[in-house]
Amino acid sequence: MRFLGIDLGWTSGPSGLCCLAWEGNALVLVDLDRRQATDAILAWVDTWAPAGQPAGVAVDAPTIIPNRTGMRLPDRLTHSYFHRYHAGCYPANWGRPFAARTVAFGQELAHRQFRHGTEITPQEPDRWQIEVFPHPAVVHLFNLEKILKYKKGAVAERQKELAQLRTFLFTLATAEPPLAVTGLPEIPGQSSRLKVVEDQLDALMCAYVAAYWWYWGTAKNQVLGNVQEGYIVVPHRRSGA
């Protein structure tokens, strides 16, 4: 079973990409990349999860948008549950410039037989996609009181917060499922290069959430919303983190 994490560029920006594989009793890092064009991202998906191979794809982007205006159900729920962590997600509707791209991307995955995996049998080979949101996942998996703020602000502060995320990712070696990763990109000093590493680590977080969903299902994850109104899969708080 492989797990693909895609930190999708919502309009035309580059996307972070990560592939994890379940080997033995641990997750191993197979590939960490960043691509811009949708065709290039889909080609990457086809490389690491070719037709007929069991795989889960976790996308940080609204791939189901039924509403013309306002907020989707999962957007409202993230604000209700995670506002105190500063982890409410950006509202999606068809008036937003990203809507056509993100929905079309989910449809392209569906054409590749990745069904929306709001219901799965844990630890069974399958082929599905889910929408995820790294901020509340990080808060819950590492038992934080607020998000790590590496997206905006002064470069030095972003470096510090992103370095903290990198450190936390190494601690998943003792989680269940364990992530056996020994090397990750170093945190650079330049703002432009910092965005590259941010996208890649976000993609790794997405891939791990996909694996966490496959491993535990609803026992240790919650599904905010549904296939009709949009949904986001978020891990529960992990005890002992």
Tab-separated table of N, CA and C in Angstrom, residues 128-196:
chain	number	residue	atom	x	y	z
A	128	TRP	N	-8.198	4.971	-2.902
A	128	TRP	CA	-9.098	6.052	-2.552
A	128	TRP	C	-8.355	7.380	-2.460
A	129	GLN	N	-9.135	8.442	-2.412
A	129	GLN	CA	-8.619	9.788	-2.170
A	129	GLN	C	-9.381	10.398	-1.010
A	130	ILE	N	-8.718	11.289	-0.280
A	130	ILE	CA	-9.366	12.055	0.780
A	130	ILE	C	-8.852	13.491	0.738
A	131	GLU	N	-9.665	14.411	1.246
A	131	GLU	CA	-9.205	15.780	1.463
A	131	GLU	C	-8.696	15.890	2.889
A	132	VAL	N	-7.566	16.566	3.063
A	132	VAL	CA	-6.967	16.733	4.385
A	132	VAL	C	-6.589	18.198	4.579
A	133	PHE	N	-6.232	18.527	5.799
A	133	PHE	CA	-5.854	19.897	6.163
A	133	PHE	C	-4.709	19.800	7.172
A	134	PRO	N	-3.456	20.086	6.768
A	134	PRO	CA	-2.308	19.849	7.636
A	134	PRO	C	-2.344	20.562	8.984
A	135	HIS	N	-2.870	21.780	9.067
A	135	HIS	CA	-2.796	22.528	10.330
A	135	HIS	C	-3.443	21.785	11.510
A	136	PRO	N	-4.723	21.397	11.450
A	136	PRO	CA	-5.277	20.668	12.597
A	136	PRO	C	-4.659	19.285	12.760
A	137	ALA	N	-4.198	18.675	11.673
A	137	ALA	CA	-3.524	17.384	11.793
A	137	ALA	C	-2.249	17.522	12.622
A	138	VAL	N	-1.473	18.572	12.358
A	138	VAL	CA	-0.248	18.817	13.131
A	138	VAL	C	-0.578	19.083	14.597
A	139	VAL	N	-1.591	19.909	14.834
A	139	VAL	CA	-2.000	20.204	16.212
A	139	VAL	C	-2.353	18.924	16.964
A	140	HIS	N	-3.112	18.038	16.338
A	140	HIS	CA	-3.568	16.825	17.005
A	140	HIS	C	-2.482	15.760	17.117
A	141	LEU	N	-1.744	15.542	16.048
A	141	LEU	CA	-0.749	14.469	16.077
A	141	LEU	C	0.404	14.777	17.031
A	142	PHE	N	0.674	16.065	17.254
A	142	PHE	CA	1.782	16.433	18.123
A	142	PHE	C	1.317	17.130	19.401
A	143	ASN	N	0.000	17.050	19.673
A	143	ASN	CA	-0.570	17.597	20.909
A	143	ASN	C	-0.156	19.049	21.168
A	144	LEU	N	-0.396	19.909	20.191
A	144	LEU	CA	-0.046	21.318	20.310
A	144	LEU	C	-1.259	22.132	20.752
A	145	GLU	N	-1.013	23.325	21.213
A	145	GLU	CA	-2.077	24.233	21.620
A	145	GLU	C	-2.444	25.222	20.523
A	146	LYS	N	-1.620	25.335	19.496
A	146	LYS	CA	-1.926	26.177	18.343
A	146	LYS	C	-1.098	25.686	17.159
A	147	ILE	N	-1.442	26.163	15.980
A	147	ILE	CA	-0.743	25.726	14.778
A	147	ILE	C	0.695	26.245	14.778
A	148	LEU	N	1.525	25.613	13.972
A	148	LEU	CA	2.862	26.129	13.691
A	148	LEU	C	2.733	27.144	12.558
A	149	LYS	N	3.163	28.378	12.798
A	149	LYS	CA	2.899	29.471	11.861
A	149	LYS	C	4.101	29.694	10.938
A	150	TYR	N	4.256	28.763	9.990
A	150	TYR	CA	5.365	28.855	9.036
A	150	TYR	C	4.906	29.347	7.668
A	151	LYS	N	3.641	29.717	7.536
A	151	LYS	CA	3.112	30.151	6.243
A	151	LYS	C	3.356	31.636	5.964
A	152	LYS	N	3.254	32.446	6.998
A	152	LYS	CA	3.354	33.895	6.820
A	152	LYS	C	4.241	34.490	7.904
A	153	GLY	N	4.676	35.739	7.653
A	153	GLY	CA	5.456	36.446	8.659
A	153	GLY	C	6.907	36.607	8.259
A	154	ALA	N	7.710	37.065	9.219
A	154	ALA	CA	9.136	37.269	8.978
A	154	ALA	C	9.816	35.945	8.663
A	155	VAL	N	10.834	35.996	7.817
A	155	VAL	CA	11.525	34.786	7.388
A	155	VAL	C	12.093	34.026	8.574
A	156	ALA	N	12.690	34.746	9.530
A	156	ALA	CA	13.297	34.081	10.681
A	156	ALA	C	12.264	33.309	11.492
A	157	GLU	N	11.066	33.868	11.651
A	157	GLU	CA	10.020	33.183	12.410
A	157	GLU	C	9.490	31.984	11.626
A	158	ARG	N	9.337	32.147	10.331
A	158	ARG	CA	8.895	31.018	9.503
A	158	ARG	C	9.919	29.886	9.550
A	159	GLN	N	11.189	30.233	9.500
A	159	GLN	CA	12.243	29.216	9.608
A	159	GLN	C	12.123	28.441	10.921
A	160	LYS	N	11.936	29.172	11.996
A	160	LYS	CA	11.839	28.548	13.311
A	160	LYS	C	10.664	27.583	13.389
A	161	GLU	N	9.500	28.017	12.902
A	161	GLU	CA	8.307	27.185	12.969
A	161	GLU	C	8.405	25.969	12.033
A	162	LEU	N	8.987	26.177	10.853
A	162	LEU	CA	9.144	25.067	9.925
A	162	LEU	C	10.164	24.056	10.449
A	163	ALA	N	11.204	24.547	11.108
A	163	ALA	CA	12.182	23.652	11.733
A	163	ALA	C	11.522	22.815	12.820
A	164	GLN	N	10.561	23.410	13.529
A	164	GLN	CA	9.836	22.659	14.558
A	164	GLN	C	9.011	21.549	13.921
A	165	LEU	N	8.352	21.851	12.801
A	165	LEU	CA	7.597	20.816	12.096
A	165	LEU	C	8.528	19.682	11.666
A	166	ARG	N	9.672	20.028	11.116
A	166	ARG	CA	10.637	19.018	10.683
A	166	ARG	C	11.038	18.117	11.851
A	167	THR	N	11.298	18.718	13.003
A	167	THR	CA	11.655	17.945	14.199
A	167	THR	C	10.516	17.022	14.618
A	168	PHE	N	9.297	17.547	14.614
A	168	PHE	CA	8.135	16.730	14.986
A	168	PHE	C	7.975	15.534	14.053
A	169	LEU	N	8.230	15.742	12.765
A	169	LEU	CA	8.066	14.640	11.811
A	169	LEU	C	8.996	13.471	12.142
A	170	PHE	N	10.178	13.756	12.629
A	170	PHE	CA	11.090	12.678	13.026
A	170	PHE	C	10.543	11.886	14.212
A	171	THR	N	9.752	12.535	15.075
A	171	THR	CA	9.212	11.825	16.246
A	171	THR	C	8.164	10.793	15.856
A	172	LEU	N	7.659	10.843	14.629
A	172	LEU	CA	6.685	9.854	14.184
A	172	LEU	C	7.309	8.466	14.030
A	173	ALA	N	8.611	8.370	14.216
A	173	ALA	CA	9.267	7.054	14.209
A	173	ALA	C	8.741	6.165	15.318
A	174	THR	N	8.230	6.771	16.388
A	174	THR	CA	7.699	5.991	17.511
A	174	THR	C	6.177	6.015	17.549
A	175	ALA	N	5.556	6.546	16.509
A	175	ALA	CA	4.095	6.589	16.448
A	175	ALA	C	3.574	5.268	15.899
A	176	GLU	N	2.263	5.170	15.841
A	176	GLU	CA	1.633	4.005	15.236
A	176	GLU	C	0.579	4.490	14.246
A	177	PRO	N	0.838	4.379	12.932
A	177	PRO	CA	1.946	3.662	12.298
A	177	PRO	C	3.247	4.470	12.354
A	178	PRO	N	4.381	3.773	12.455
A	178	PRO	CA	5.665	4.478	12.521
A	178	PRO	C	6.115	4.970	11.156
A	179	LEU	N	6.776	6.119	11.164
A	179	LEU	CA	7.345	6.699	9.948
A	179	LEU	C	8.861	6.585	10.043
A	180	ALA	N	9.441	5.712	9.245
A	180	ALA	CA	10.884	5.466	9.286
A	180	ALA	C	11.575	6.359	8.271
A	181	VAL	N	11.760	7.619	8.620
A	181	VAL	CA	12.427	8.560	7.723
A	181	VAL	C	13.693	9.063	8.416
A	182	THR	N	14.818	8.974	7.715
A	182	THR	CA	16.097	9.355	8.317
A	182	THR	C	16.634	10.673	7.788
A	183	GLY	N	16.125	11.133	6.669
A	183	GLY	CA	16.616	12.380	6.101
A	183	GLY	C	15.486	13.205	5.516
A	184	LEU	N	15.447	14.469	5.858
A	184	LEU	CA	14.480	15.403	5.298
A	184	LEU	C	15.230	16.657	4.869
A	185	PRO	N	14.671	17.460	3.967
A	185	PRO	CA	15.364	18.679	3.536
A	185	PRO	C	15.693	19.580	4.725
A	186	GLU	N	16.866	20.167	4.690
A	186	GLU	CA	17.244	21.148	5.704
A	186	GLU	C	16.431	22.424	5.510
A	187	ILE	N	16.299	23.187	6.582
A	187	ILE	CA	15.546	24.445	6.516
A	187	ILE	C	16.468	25.538	5.981
A	188	PRO	N	16.151	26.102	4.808
A	188	PRO	CA	17.040	27.095	4.189
A	188	PRO	C	16.829	28.495	4.751
A	189	GLY	N	17.727	29.378	4.379
A	189	GLY	CA	17.633	30.757	4.841
A	189	GLY	C	16.895	31.667	3.895
A	190	GLN	N	16.890	31.344	2.611
A	190	GLN	CA	16.252	32.206	1.619
A	190	GLN	C	14.743	31.993	1.621
A	191	SER	N	13.988	33.081	1.493
A	191	SER	CA	12.533	33.004	1.529
A	191	SER	C	11.986	32.143	0.395
A	192	SER	N	12.539	32.285	-0.816
A	192	SER	CA	12.038	31.516	-1.959
A	192	SER	C	12.275	30.028	-1.761
A	193	ARG	N	13.432	29.673	-1.249
A	193	ARG	CA	13.744	28.256	-1.025
A	193	ARG	C	12.946	27.712	0.155
A	194	LEU	N	12.635	28.580	1.104
A	194	LEU	CA	11.844	28.165	2.262
A	194	LEU	C	10.478	27.649	1.821
A	195	LYS	N	9.879	28.290	0.820
A	195	LYS	CA	8.570	27.864	0.316
A	195	LYS	C	8.646	26.467	-0.301
A	196	VAL	N	9.756	26.143	-0.928
A	196	VAL	CA	9.918	24.815	-1.518
A	196	VAL	C	9.866	23.741	-0.432
